[in-house]
C-alpha cells in the first residue's frame, strides 16, 4: 500500500513546436489520463493552446500572459491551492492528477521547485515526473535559446522524441545524443502524432531507472563510471511489457556502444553538447545516518542549489527499515517519503544528480569528508 | 448557498455498484464469508423492512452478483446488524415497539450461501425490550451484543439495550451467560439515574458495538451511546466489569458508537454516530484515544472531517458513523495505520494515523446521490475492507453496495 496520498503533478515541458499540445490532446482523451486537471501556460497575451485541447473549462485552466517559471510562479501556487480546496469542497469535478503544460520557453525546474517550496502545496501535491518533448527536426530553433532547451532536458524523467515519423535516423540520433549528453537518467521514447503508450506517461516515475534497482558491485558510491560518462542504460522504459513505444537505443545500432563513446560522438556530431551539465549516480556503501545525510544535502543545496537541476534518490537511513524517496530541485527538496518495498529487496541507497558544473568527485569527496569528521 | 456538488474521489475508484434488486437500503451489518471453493460472499443486513439480509458474491468485485435476498416477517422489525464466523451467521432483530417479536437474533448455517438454514433463535423479547440492535460474532462460540434483556427493566425506555453475552457453542441452543448495564439505568439499581443530555441530543444510555478480539479475549470494547465508550473486563463472562470509560458528552452531543482497539499501537479509535440531518448534531467525530494505560483513556486527536458548511447542505446526515473494525475473521483487512470510515454524505474516507497526534486524510469517495435517494445525497452507513484492499460501502436508503479500490 502506497502511503503518499498527495495528488501527483506531471510537468510536460519542451521547446516551442516540440509537440506538447499534440501529445496532450491525444493522451487526455484516454481513460487512463482523462481525469486530469490540465494547467496550460502560454506566454502570449491570447492563449490558444488550451482551445486546441478542446477540454471543458472544469478540467482546464489557462495561465497566460506570462511565463510560469518566472512571473507566474505565485499564480501557479495560488491556482493549485484553489483547485485543491474547490475539489475538496465538491465545487469542482474530482481530478486524479494535475498536468502542467509549460510554455515552450519555460524551465521546468523552477515549476517543480514551486511544489516543494510552498507548505500547503507540498502537503497536497507531489511532483510525479517531468516529461520533456524533443523535436528532432528542428535543432536550430532550440539553438536560439540553448540554455532553456538544455534545462528542459536536464529536468526530465521521461524524454519523448516527437515526430519520429518525419525525422531521419540521423536527425533522431543527433537529438538523442544531445539529450543523453545532458541527462543520461531519463527514459527515452519516440512518438509520432502524439501517439504513445499512455501508461508510460501515467505511470512514469522519477524512480524507475535501473540506477534505483539492482545493487552493483563497488564500494563507496559504487562503480557507475559508464553512466557518469554518458552511456546511459536507457532501457528503463522497456521494463514493462506490451508498451507501444519501445525505448530508444541511443546509438541506433545493433551492437552496444562502448561506455563513453556516445558522448564523444555526440560532441563531434552535434557540436551543441553543453559541457557544463552532467548527470551521475552516487551509491552509498552503508546506510547513512539521517542527521549526516540532512547536513550533506542542506549544505549542498545552500552552496550549489542553483546548479542542482535535479536530485532524486532512494535512501535507506541507518536504523530505519523503510526506504525514503528523496526529490529535489535547485535549492529545495521534498520531504522524504517512505517507499513501500517488498521485504528482501536490495537496500542500497542511491542518489542521482543532474547538475551544472559539479563533478561527481566533488560530491564524493564531500561525503567522505563528512563521514570522516562524523567519526565511526 | 450552494446546492449542487460534484461527486468527489481521491485515491479511491468505483469498481461497481449494485442496488440489490431494488432494495438498496443497508444497515450496519457487512460480513465476508470465504468459502472453501474460493468464492467470497458478502452478507449484508438491511436497514429496514421488508428485506432481512442479502448475500452477494463479490469474488470479482467488479461484477457483484446477488445470491439470495430474504424477507422479514413484518414491517416493524429490522435486522440492521449481522456477523459471520466460518459458516455460521448471526442476524440481529430489533423491533420498533417494545414487546414485539422477533426480538433477539437468529443463527444460520450458511455453508451453502444460496440456501441459509435457520439453526436457532435467541429470544430477547419482553414488554420493555426492542431486541438486538448490533451484534459481534467472530469466534464461532460467543455472541456479544447490544440487546434488550427481559430481566432488566429500564427506568427510561431509551435505555433498554444493554451489553449481553450469549454462548452459542451449541448453535442450535443459544444460552445467555452474562450482561452489564450502565448503573442507574435499570429499575432496582442502587445508583441514581445518570444525568441525561439535553432533550435535543438525548439518545439514551444503551450499548452499541460490543467488540471482542482474540488478542484480548478478556476485554470487550464497548460503545454505550450517550455514556461514552468502556473497556470492559470480561474474564468472567457472567459478570463483565468496567475498567475505564472515555466520555466526550457533554459538551459533545453523545451517541458513542464504536470502540476499535489497535493493540500494537495501544490506541483506541472511538466513533460517534451522527443521527440528525443537515448538521443538526454536528460535530460527530472519530476520536483517537491513547490506551497505553487502559485505566486512563486520553483523547489525543480526532480524524479531520471535510468542511461542515458544505456537507450540511448536501442533504441527510453528515458526520461520523462506522469504521472498518479489523474484524478478526478470514478475508478481513487488518490495519493499525489506516482507518477507513463511513461518514454518511461525507462519503467513505481513509485516514493515515501513523502519527496519531496528527491524522491525515489519504483517500475519499463521495458519489452522487443514488437514484431514488429520499434525502438527495449518498448516506454511507457502513464500510468493510477485505484483505484484497477492496472497500465495500453501503448506502442507508437506496444505493446498495459500492465496491471501491483504494489506491493508497
XYZ file of C-alpha atoms in Angstrom:
784
model
C 0.000 0.000 0.000
C 1.366 3.365 -1.035
C 1.231 5.911 1.722
C 1.988 9.104 -0.182
C -1.563 10.221 -0.832
C -0.702 13.560 -2.395
C -2.008 14.341 -5.844
C 0.659 13.746 -8.473
C 1.698 16.609 -10.713
C 3.152 15.849 -14.131
C 5.086 18.662 -15.768
C 5.125 18.476 -19.560
C 7.913 20.560 -20.989
C 9.537 21.003 -24.354
C 10.735 23.722 -26.631
C 8.401 25.737 -28.840
C 6.939 23.479 -31.506
C 8.093 20.243 -29.940
C 4.594 18.750 -29.983
C 3.343 19.207 -26.417
C -0.198 20.187 -27.336
C -0.487 17.421 -29.925
C 0.632 14.869 -27.395
C -1.666 16.126 -24.655
C -4.652 16.264 -26.947
C -4.158 12.570 -27.660
C -3.402 11.301 -24.203
C -6.054 13.328 -22.389
C -8.702 11.516 -24.402
C -7.682 8.181 -22.920
C -9.379 6.664 -19.878
C -6.072 6.469 -18.053
C -5.454 10.197 -18.150
C -8.814 11.794 -18.869
C -9.426 12.514 -15.196
C -6.627 15.063 -15.088
C -6.660 18.748 -14.312
C -4.695 20.463 -17.037
C -2.942 23.762 -16.465
C -1.700 25.407 -19.627
C 0.829 28.199 -19.546
C 1.218 30.394 -22.566
C 3.334 33.472 -22.784
C 1.331 35.269 -25.451
C -1.437 37.625 -24.482
C -4.045 35.455 -26.155
C -3.615 31.797 -25.380
C -4.752 29.310 -27.968
C -3.208 26.024 -26.925
C -5.949 25.364 -24.400
C -8.560 25.832 -27.136
C -6.804 23.298 -29.311
C -7.144 20.838 -26.479
C -10.956 21.012 -26.576
C -11.477 20.254 -22.909
C -14.141 21.530 -20.594
C -13.483 24.610 -18.515
C -13.809 22.497 -15.383
C -10.800 20.453 -16.417
C -8.518 23.028 -17.949
C -7.073 26.241 -16.635
C -5.101 28.728 -18.685
C -2.326 30.701 -17.075
C -1.492 33.218 -19.739
C 0.293 36.453 -20.246
C 3.453 35.411 -18.558
C 5.843 32.611 -18.012
C 5.044 30.192 -15.237
C 8.651 29.613 -14.331
C 9.279 33.266 -13.594
C 6.454 35.847 -13.491
C 3.597 33.467 -12.734
C 5.010 31.182 -10.063
C 2.916 32.854 -7.404
C -0.118 32.481 -9.618
C 0.608 28.783 -10.016
C 0.860 28.332 -6.265
C -2.413 30.134 -5.695
C -4.105 28.237 -8.504
C -3.072 24.824 -7.209
C -4.194 25.629 -3.682
C -7.512 26.923 -5.008
C -8.065 23.871 -7.204
C -7.315 21.557 -4.309
C -9.703 23.363 -1.999
C -12.521 23.504 -4.558
C -12.094 19.823 -5.261
C -12.216 19.092 -1.530
C -15.427 21.054 -1.208
C -17.043 19.323 -4.180
C -17.184 22.555 -6.147
C -15.055 21.090 -8.926
C -15.095 17.662 -10.501
C -12.517 15.427 -8.869
C -9.209 15.002 -10.629
C -6.672 12.280 -10.059
C -3.650 14.254 -11.144
C -2.537 17.628 -12.400
C -0.755 18.013 -15.706
C 1.067 21.281 -16.268
C 1.851 22.135 -19.873
C 4.603 24.675 -19.678
C 5.274 27.285 -22.279
C 7.986 26.402 -24.747
C 10.323 28.878 -23.132
C 9.815 27.793 -19.528
C 12.266 25.899 -17.420
C 10.509 23.022 -15.667
C 12.896 23.073 -12.732
C 11.534 26.196 -11.067
C 7.978 24.983 -11.640
C 8.750 21.736 -9.890
C 10.501 23.713 -7.209
C 7.278 25.617 -6.633
C 5.657 22.415 -5.446
C 8.286 21.865 -2.808
C 8.778 25.424 -1.740
C 5.268 26.042 -0.526
C 3.959 24.345 2.606
C 0.285 23.991 1.660
C 1.235 22.818 -1.813
C 3.714 20.238 -0.596
C 1.037 18.808 1.687
C -1.446 18.290 -1.152
C 0.701 17.751 -4.227
C 3.809 15.864 -5.169
C 5.910 16.100 -8.261
C 5.245 12.895 -10.161
C 7.623 13.388 -13.029
C 8.843 15.784 -15.648
C 8.272 14.878 -19.285
C 10.209 16.774 -21.917
C 9.472 16.595 -25.605
C 12.253 16.957 -28.132
C 11.733 17.958 -31.731
C 14.388 16.149 -33.771
C 13.546 18.071 -36.923
C 14.403 21.486 -35.749
C 17.549 21.740 -33.617
C 18.169 25.211 -34.958
C 15.097 26.544 -33.181
C 16.269 25.489 -29.755
C 19.778 26.671 -30.505
C 18.348 30.170 -30.205
C 17.739 29.568 -26.529
C 20.006 26.649 -25.888
C 20.252 27.141 -22.135
C 16.496 26.795 -21.767
C 16.340 23.748 -24.023
C 19.177 22.165 -22.056
C 17.447 22.860 -18.756
C 14.245 21.266 -20.073
C 16.119 18.092 -20.923
C 18.095 18.127 -17.707
C 14.945 18.191 -15.571
C 13.218 15.324 -17.396
C 12.392 11.892 -16.087
C 10.960 10.909 -19.449
C 12.202 12.257 -22.771
C 9.790 11.999 -25.684
C 11.296 12.277 -29.121
C 8.378 13.598 -31.159
C 7.762 13.497 -34.907
C 9.607 10.227 -35.234
C 7.704 9.508 -38.436
C 9.218 12.580 -40.045
C 12.730 12.512 -38.671
C 15.559 10.819 -40.488
C 17.645 8.345 -38.482
C 20.445 10.876 -38.438
C 18.181 13.601 -37.055
C 16.823 11.255 -34.389
C 20.302 10.119 -33.406
C 21.565 13.670 -33.175
C 18.685 14.738 -30.977
C 19.118 11.710 -28.790
C 22.822 12.230 -28.424
C 22.277 15.807 -27.412
C 19.689 14.787 -24.825
C 21.707 11.889 -23.488
C 24.771 14.012 -23.067
C 22.804 16.252 -20.728
C 20.632 13.705 -18.993
C 21.551 10.079 -19.068
C 18.989 9.097 -16.448
C 15.729 9.777 -18.209
C 13.824 7.131 -20.106
C 13.552 7.942 -23.801
C 10.743 7.017 -26.162
C 9.861 8.002 -29.712
C 6.395 9.137 -30.780
C 4.603 10.383 -33.836
C 1.400 12.433 -33.947
C 1.233 12.303 -30.192
C 0.681 8.552 -30.173
C 2.287 6.974 -27.182
C 1.591 4.355 -24.591
C -0.288 6.430 -22.042
C 0.633 4.028 -19.283
C 4.162 5.211 -19.764
C 3.076 8.764 -19.154
C 0.633 7.953 -16.367
C 2.949 5.622 -14.507
C 6.309 7.229 -15.168
C 8.211 7.951 -12.033
C 11.494 9.559 -11.236
C 12.438 6.316 -9.562
C 12.029 3.704 -12.255
C 15.544 3.876 -13.541
C 17.851 0.879 -13.145
C 20.065 3.069 -11.014
C 17.464 2.570 -8.294
C 17.249 -1.160 -8.797
C 19.850 -3.873 -8.548
C 22.834 -3.411 -6.372
C 26.001 -3.179 -8.409
C 29.479 -4.080 -7.374
C 31.650 -1.356 -5.993
C 32.479 0.423 -2.801
C 31.547 3.857 -1.701
C 29.090 5.189 -4.269
C 29.675 2.127 -6.429
C 31.174 1.949 -9.826
C 28.960 3.795 -12.201
C 31.582 5.188 -14.464
C 29.737 4.166 -17.566
C 26.675 6.116 -16.607
C 28.652 9.034 -15.413
C 30.347 9.154 -18.758
C 27.037 9.362 -20.514
C 26.480 5.848 -21.756
C 23.167 5.501 -20.037
C 21.436 2.167 -19.897
C 18.412 3.851 -21.457
C 16.325 0.748 -21.092
C 14.122 1.535 -18.140
C 11.119 2.254 -20.278
C 11.267 -1.276 -21.557
C 10.763 -2.744 -18.119
C 7.024 -3.019 -18.714
C 5.600 -5.275 -21.336
C 3.347 -4.602 -24.259
C 4.200 -0.949 -24.488
C 3.833 0.567 -27.865
C 6.759 2.903 -27.587
C 9.977 0.961 -27.307
C 12.808 2.715 -25.580
C 15.213 4.406 -27.893
C 18.616 2.919 -28.317
C 20.822 5.876 -28.019
C 23.222 4.779 -30.759
C 20.600 3.411 -33.116
C 22.844 0.443 -33.870
C 22.501 -3.231 -33.224
C 25.585 -3.542 -31.109
C 26.002 -1.658 -27.889
C 28.440 1.141 -27.967
C 31.312 1.219 -25.539
C 30.954 3.345 -22.454
C 31.850 6.926 -23.100
C 31.778 6.642 -26.848
C 28.330 8.105 -27.176
C 29.004 11.403 -25.564
C 32.230 11.747 -27.518
C 30.430 11.131 -30.799
C 27.656 13.439 -29.786
C 30.091 16.213 -29.201
C 31.689 15.616 -32.531
C 28.458 15.397 -34.405
C 26.137 17.941 -32.926
C 28.512 20.467 -31.615
C 25.891 21.589 -29.149
C 26.722 19.458 -26.186
C 26.674 21.628 -23.140
C 29.820 20.707 -21.286
C 28.579 22.247 -18.081
C 25.566 19.973 -17.412
C 26.071 16.382 -16.465
C 24.398 13.556 -14.627
C 25.753 10.900 -12.365
C 24.572 8.420 -9.774
C 26.104 8.001 -6.365
C 25.686 4.938 -4.219
C 26.282 4.653 -0.508
C 28.058 1.557 0.699
C 26.242 1.657 4.038
C 23.006 3.270 5.193
C 23.798 6.891 6.067
C 22.636 8.388 9.301
C 19.698 10.670 8.777
C 21.383 13.558 10.566
C 24.518 13.320 8.467
C 22.527 12.999 5.264
C 20.458 16.064 6.134
C 23.635 18.002 6.758
C 25.091 16.758 3.493
C 22.029 17.736 1.486
C 21.376 21.042 3.166
C 24.937 22.213 2.682
C 24.932 21.114 -0.929
C 21.665 22.876 -1.597
C 22.803 26.013 0.156
C 26.116 26.203 -1.652
C 25.160 24.938 -5.082
C 21.375 24.851 -5.222
C 21.193 26.872 -8.376
C 23.311 24.243 -10.122
C 21.444 21.197 -8.847
C 18.935 20.902 -11.641
C 17.604 17.668 -10.270
C 18.410 15.410 -7.358
C 16.492 12.236 -6.746
C 17.201 9.104 -4.881
C 16.199 6.213 -2.714
C 17.876 6.282 0.650
C 17.887 3.762 3.477
C 18.738 5.591 6.634
C 20.689 3.902 9.369
C 18.382 2.100 11.779
C 15.280 2.671 9.669
C 13.795 -0.283 7.821
C 11.916 1.602 5.100
C 13.444 3.279 2.090
C 12.843 7.001 1.683
C 12.276 8.714 -1.640
C 14.268 11.904 -1.999
C 13.452 14.512 -4.639
C 14.923 17.932 -5.049
C 15.089 20.744 -7.492
C 17.540 23.610 -7.132
C 17.531 24.911 -3.573
C 14.693 22.834 -2.235
C 13.977 19.222 -1.705
C 10.754 17.471 -0.858
C 10.142 15.850 2.491
C 11.444 12.289 2.351
C 8.569 9.933 1.589
C 8.519 6.329 2.701
C 8.809 3.906 -0.165
C 6.984 0.678 0.475
C 9.091 -2.159 -0.757
C 8.802 -5.885 -0.562
C 10.999 -7.461 2.050
C 14.194 -8.911 0.731
C 14.812 -6.332 -1.947
C 18.205 -4.713 -2.062
C 18.691 -1.949 0.405
C 21.430 0.170 -1.062
C 20.991 3.911 -1.083
C 21.480 5.761 -4.340
C 21.267 9.408 -5.346
C 21.076 10.683 -8.903
C 22.345 14.180 -9.655
C 21.737 16.244 -12.753
C 23.907 19.233 -12.158
C 25.651 22.111 -13.763
C 29.403 22.470 -13.252
C 29.561 19.962 -10.454
C 31.819 16.956 -10.772
C 30.957 13.651 -9.261
C 34.289 13.582 -7.468
C 33.460 16.778 -5.646
C 30.312 15.269 -4.196
C 32.065 12.033 -3.321
C 34.906 13.839 -1.602
C 32.466 15.963 0.307
C 30.535 12.973 1.575
C 33.720 11.130 2.534
C 34.925 14.152 4.450
C 31.680 14.453 6.305
C 31.786 10.777 7.198
C 35.336 11.013 8.472
C 34.523 14.072 10.519
C 31.468 12.419 11.985
C 33.616 9.532 13.137
C 32.763 5.844 13.231
C -25.769 28.734 -0.633
C -24.519 26.077 -2.973
C -26.970 23.343 -3.803
C -25.175 21.272 -6.374
C -21.976 19.393 -5.743
C -19.730 17.288 -7.852
C -19.037 13.706 -6.854
C -15.637 13.500 -5.254
C -12.936 10.915 -5.239
C -9.341 10.887 -4.305
C -7.219 7.767 -4.260
C -10.418 5.717 -4.419
C -12.058 4.375 -7.535
C -15.501 2.880 -8.028
C -15.370 -0.704 -9.270
C -19.081 -1.432 -9.142
C -22.388 -0.528 -7.584
C -25.238 -2.974 -7.012
C -28.614 -1.708 -5.870
C -29.553 -5.162 -4.567
C -32.582 -5.860 -6.689
C -34.067 -2.507 -5.883
C -33.701 -2.854 -2.117
C -30.577 -0.762 -1.691
C -31.054 0.334 1.932
C -28.418 -1.385 4.020
C -27.850 -1.119 7.770
C -24.579 -1.596 9.576
C -24.018 -5.291 9.088
C -21.405 -6.240 6.485
C -19.571 -9.539 6.859
C -17.449 -11.566 4.492
C -17.575 -15.319 4.108
C -14.611 -17.024 2.424
C -15.791 -20.342 1.076
C -13.654 -23.432 0.568
C -14.283 -23.230 -3.177
C -12.589 -19.811 -3.281
C -15.710 -17.689 -3.500
C -16.113 -14.580 -1.381
C -19.629 -13.806 -0.262
C -20.602 -10.556 1.381
C -23.563 -10.717 3.750
C -25.498 -7.502 4.234
C -28.141 -6.680 6.841
C -30.770 -4.294 5.544
C -31.603 -1.006 7.189
C -35.288 -1.711 7.420
C -38.151 -3.918 6.284
C -39.184 -5.524 4.035
C -35.770 -7.129 3.451
C -33.820 -9.021 6.064
C -30.428 -9.825 4.584
C -28.799 -10.187 1.176
C -25.843 -12.318 0.132
C -23.667 -11.008 -2.694
C -20.919 -12.942 -4.437
C -18.057 -10.446 -4.607
C -15.335 -12.832 -5.782
C -14.953 -10.375 -8.645
C -15.703 -7.003 -7.046
C -16.254 -5.506 -10.483
C -19.154 -7.893 -11.052
C -21.060 -8.434 -7.818
C -23.887 -10.939 -8.015
C -26.785 -11.248 -5.585
C -27.112 -14.847 -4.460
C -30.090 -14.582 -2.144
C -32.256 -11.951 -0.505
C -34.588 -12.743 2.388
C -37.655 -11.075 3.863
C -38.523 -10.037 7.393
C -41.694 -11.385 8.989
C -43.303 -7.943 9.332
C -42.706 -4.240 8.849
C -41.966 -3.419 12.495
C -38.734 -5.341 12.717
C -35.324 -4.618 11.234
C -32.174 -6.677 11.131
C -29.551 -3.868 10.818
C -26.629 -5.983 12.057
C -25.095 -9.362 11.280
C -21.787 -11.167 11.618
C -20.288 -14.267 10.032
C -17.980 -16.748 11.712
C -16.963 -19.598 9.438
C -20.194 -20.971 8.041
C -22.342 -19.599 10.854
C -24.137 -16.277 10.671
C -25.860 -14.337 13.451
C -28.522 -11.800 12.429
C -29.889 -9.234 14.884
C -33.584 -8.371 15.160
C -34.790 -5.121 16.611
C -38.459 -4.189 16.752
C -39.851 -0.690 16.530
C -42.013 -1.008 19.656
C -41.030 -2.782 22.895
C -42.898 -6.011 23.336
C -42.970 -7.031 19.687
C -41.242 -10.124 18.300
C -38.966 -11.379 16.859
C -36.546 -9.517 19.107
C -33.107 -11.060 19.579
C -31.077 -12.879 16.956
C -31.143 -15.816 14.569
C -28.305 -18.218 13.862
C -27.996 -19.595 10.353
C -25.894 -22.294 8.750
C -24.635 -20.627 5.569
C -22.359 -23.397 4.322
C -24.494 -23.204 1.188
C -24.908 -19.459 0.841
C -27.713 -19.806 -1.651
C -29.712 -21.689 0.988
C -29.198 -20.316 4.512
C -30.569 -22.761 7.055
C -32.035 -21.443 10.304
C -30.470 -23.193 13.284
C -31.943 -21.322 16.214
C -33.457 -18.108 17.511
C -32.385 -16.324 20.660
C -35.442 -14.639 22.081
C -34.937 -11.359 23.927
C -38.480 -10.102 23.590
C -40.090 -8.549 26.643
C -42.590 -5.786 27.328
C -39.715 -3.303 27.691
C -37.284 -4.775 25.101
C -36.736 -3.849 21.488
C -34.380 -6.784 20.964
C -30.920 -6.613 19.402
C -29.564 -3.621 17.535
C -25.961 -4.607 16.968
C -24.021 -7.822 17.490
C -20.483 -9.211 17.332
C -19.782 -12.831 16.478
C -16.295 -13.759 15.341
C -15.185 -16.838 17.285
C -17.987 -19.254 16.394
C -18.873 -19.641 20.059
C -19.992 -16.381 21.580
C -22.348 -13.601 20.549
C -21.714 -10.225 22.173
C -24.469 -7.748 21.521
C -26.470 -4.648 22.335
C -29.864 -6.099 23.200
C -32.836 -5.764 25.496
C -32.910 -8.087 28.476
C -36.167 -9.450 29.886
C -34.601 -9.311 33.361
C -33.545 -5.657 33.170
C -36.328 -3.129 33.181
C -35.118 0.304 32.096
C -36.117 3.390 34.053
C -36.166 5.236 30.723
C -37.344 3.320 27.632
C -34.425 4.757 25.648
C -32.010 2.760 27.824
C -33.346 -0.717 27.050
C -30.460 -2.268 25.108
C -27.605 -3.436 27.347
C -24.399 -5.389 26.799
C -25.282 -9.067 26.638
C -23.193 -12.204 26.110
C -24.693 -15.410 24.691
C -22.992 -18.787 24.440
C -23.701 -20.302 21.027
C -21.130 -23.098 21.153
C -24.172 -25.269 20.510
C -25.635 -23.189 17.700
C -28.943 -24.941 17.985
C -29.339 -23.851 21.603
C -28.033 -20.367 22.476
C -27.686 -19.645 26.187
C -27.428 -16.226 27.843
C -24.361 -16.143 30.059
C -23.950 -12.564 31.210
C -24.537 -8.894 30.730
C -23.909 -5.395 32.006
C -25.741 -2.095 32.011
C -24.808 1.404 33.000
C -25.517 1.668 36.733
C -28.577 3.758 37.465
C -30.398 2.997 34.249
C -32.435 -0.004 35.440
C -35.179 -0.406 37.972
C -33.769 -1.603 41.262
C -30.320 -0.103 40.740
C -28.674 1.449 43.769
C -27.084 4.149 41.646
C -29.148 7.221 40.818
C -30.258 7.719 37.214
C -27.418 9.230 35.184
C -27.713 12.836 34.052
C -29.131 12.866 30.547
C -28.034 15.021 27.639
C -30.216 17.937 26.582
C -33.504 16.704 25.088
C -32.413 17.558 21.546
C -29.470 15.163 21.877
C -30.730 12.591 24.383
C -30.269 9.304 22.506
C -30.227 7.157 25.626
C -27.710 5.137 27.594
C -27.588 1.977 25.514
C -24.964 -0.414 24.292
C -23.967 -0.300 20.656
C -20.799 -2.001 19.396
C -19.504 -4.832 21.576
C -16.170 -5.710 20.018
C -14.038 -8.559 21.398
C -10.768 -9.607 19.766
C -8.613 -12.712 20.084
C -5.643 -10.564 21.124
C -7.523 -9.771 24.354
C -10.319 -12.285 24.798
C -10.806 -10.928 28.322
C -11.743 -7.449 27.075
C -14.805 -6.005 25.418
C -14.538 -2.603 23.728
C -17.990 -1.231 24.244
C -19.722 1.794 22.742
C -22.569 2.932 25.013
C -24.216 5.885 23.217
C -24.537 8.899 25.497
C -22.465 7.226 28.215
C -19.328 7.077 26.042
C -17.055 4.102 25.484
C -15.956 1.495 28.007
C -13.193 -1.048 28.229
C -14.800 -4.000 29.963
C -13.136 -6.843 31.832
C -14.955 -9.943 30.611
C -12.651 -12.571 32.072
C -15.806 -13.680 33.875
C -18.379 -13.668 31.117
C -21.182 -13.821 33.634
C -20.096 -10.606 35.290
C -18.487 -8.047 32.958
C -16.875 -5.175 34.838
C -15.889 -1.757 33.514
C -12.170 -0.952 33.659
C -12.286 2.522 32.166
C -14.504 4.934 30.316
C -13.943 7.516 27.609
C -16.658 10.131 27.580
C -16.939 13.203 25.402
C -20.511 14.323 26.089
C -21.326 16.860 27.244
C -20.019 19.106 25.759
C -20.375 16.952 22.642
C -23.681 15.515 21.555
C -23.477 11.889 22.529
C -24.118 8.638 20.638
C -20.761 6.915 21.063
C -20.910 4.090 18.566
C -17.752 2.010 18.118
C -14.560 1.483 20.104
C -11.916 -0.118 17.886
C -8.725 -1.180 19.692
C -5.389 -1.085 17.863
C -3.440 -3.431 20.069
C 0.067 -2.928 18.714
C -0.332 0.845 18.691
C -2.105 0.868 22.067
C -4.697 3.168 20.593
C -8.467 3.099 20.712
C -10.450 4.561 17.818
C -13.823 5.767 19.071
C -16.527 6.848 16.650
C -19.662 8.858 17.320
C -22.750 8.446 15.180
C -24.466 11.358 13.511
C -28.216 10.879 13.929
C -29.620 14.205 12.755
C -29.904 15.612 9.254
C -28.301 18.802 7.929
C -25.627 19.042 10.582
C -28.175 19.220 13.414
C -25.956 17.346 15.859
C -22.582 18.410 14.457
C -19.804 17.720 15.356
C -19.906 13.930 15.281
C -16.310 12.774 15.101
C -13.890 9.880 15.218
C -11.570 10.130 18.201
C -8.057 8.800 18.534
C -7.566 7.717 22.136
C -4.331 6.738 23.859
C -4.881 3.487 25.787
C -1.321 2.765 26.887
C -2.825 2.822 30.348
C -6.156 1.124 29.791
C -7.446 2.531 33.036
C -6.903 6.097 31.871
C -8.140 6.796 28.342
C -6.953 10.095 26.892
C -8.041 11.574 23.563
C -5.051 12.777 21.578
C -6.685 13.795 18.264
C -9.723 13.447 16.049
C -9.802 12.439 12.408
C -10.162 15.569 10.255
C -13.640 15.916 8.790
C -14.470 17.572 5.474
C -15.995 21.050 5.703
C -19.288 21.032 7.558
C -20.548 24.194 5.876
C -20.515 22.270 2.605
C -21.722 18.884 3.727
C -24.580 20.049 5.891
C -26.083 21.429 2.693
C -25.794 18.212 0.755
C -28.825 16.559 2.355
C -29.306 13.911 5.028
C -26.806 13.113 7.720
C -23.184 14.232 7.752
C -20.712 13.039 10.343
C -19.051 10.001 11.797
C -20.668 6.603 11.967
C -18.946 3.278 11.294
C -15.298 2.371 10.823
C -13.723 -0.759 9.387
C -13.248 -2.765 12.572
C -10.334 -5.090 11.754
C -12.845 -7.886 12.194
C -10.764 -10.905 13.239
C -12.080 -13.285 10.606
C -10.617 -14.603 7.332
C -10.942 -12.159 4.463
C -10.946 -9.018 6.604
C -8.259 -6.391 6.096
C -6.172 -5.625 9.156
C -4.528 -2.267 9.603
C -3.405 -0.225 12.543
C -2.134 2.596 10.312
C -5.094 3.343 8.046
C -8.611 3.911 9.394
C -11.466 3.696 6.891
C -14.702 5.422 7.882
C -18.256 5.856 6.599
C -19.391 9.427 7.179
C -22.880 9.414 5.587
C -22.862 12.215 2.993
C -19.208 12.825 3.845
C -18.567 9.607 1.947
C -16.022 6.904 2.624
C -12.831 8.455 3.926
C -9.497 6.882 4.807
C -7.017 8.315 7.284
C -3.345 7.684 7.868
C -2.803 7.641 11.639
C 0.836 6.628 11.692
C 1.299 9.877 13.543
C -1.652 9.542 15.929
C -1.349 13.142 17.045
C -1.808 14.379 13.513
C -4.033 12.077 11.439
C -4.087 12.806 7.717
C -6.789 12.094 5.217
C -5.412 9.968 2.387
C -8.457 8.969 0.341
C -12.132 9.673 -0.074
C -15.096 8.747 -2.228
C -18.307 10.757 -2.292
C -20.563 9.750 -5.184
C -23.645 11.471 -6.466
C -26.881 10.781 -4.651
C -28.067 7.310 -5.611
C -31.234 7.109 -7.673
C -34.324 7.420 -5.522
C -32.484 8.787 -2.511
C -35.064 10.394 -0.192
C -32.507 12.876 1.167
C -30.720 13.827 -2.051
C -27.283 12.611 -1.087
C -25.242 9.500 -0.538
C -25.663 8.215 3.021
C -22.830 5.772 3.560
C -23.872 3.768 6.595
C -21.151 1.187 6.983
C -17.857 0.068 5.495
C -15.867 -3.144 5.328
C -12.433 -3.599 3.772
C -11.350 -7.021 2.617
C -7.835 -8.383 2.586
C -7.521 -7.628 -1.131
C -7.846 -3.934 -0.303
C -11.353 -3.713 -1.738
C -13.534 -1.283 0.184
C -17.206 -2.270 0.412
C -19.558 0.516 1.406
C -23.323 0.568 1.753
C -25.932 3.291 1.412
C -28.585 3.685 4.061
C -31.504 4.191 1.696
C -31.282 3.163 -1.956
C -27.734 2.938 -3.295
C -26.978 -0.594 -2.130
C -23.429 -1.880 -2.289
C -20.452 0.059 -3.653
C -17.141 -1.703 -4.285
C -14.153 0.622 -4.321
C -10.496 0.216 -4.965
C -8.304 2.201 -2.627
C -5.047 3.238 -4.238
C -3.130 4.399 -1.176
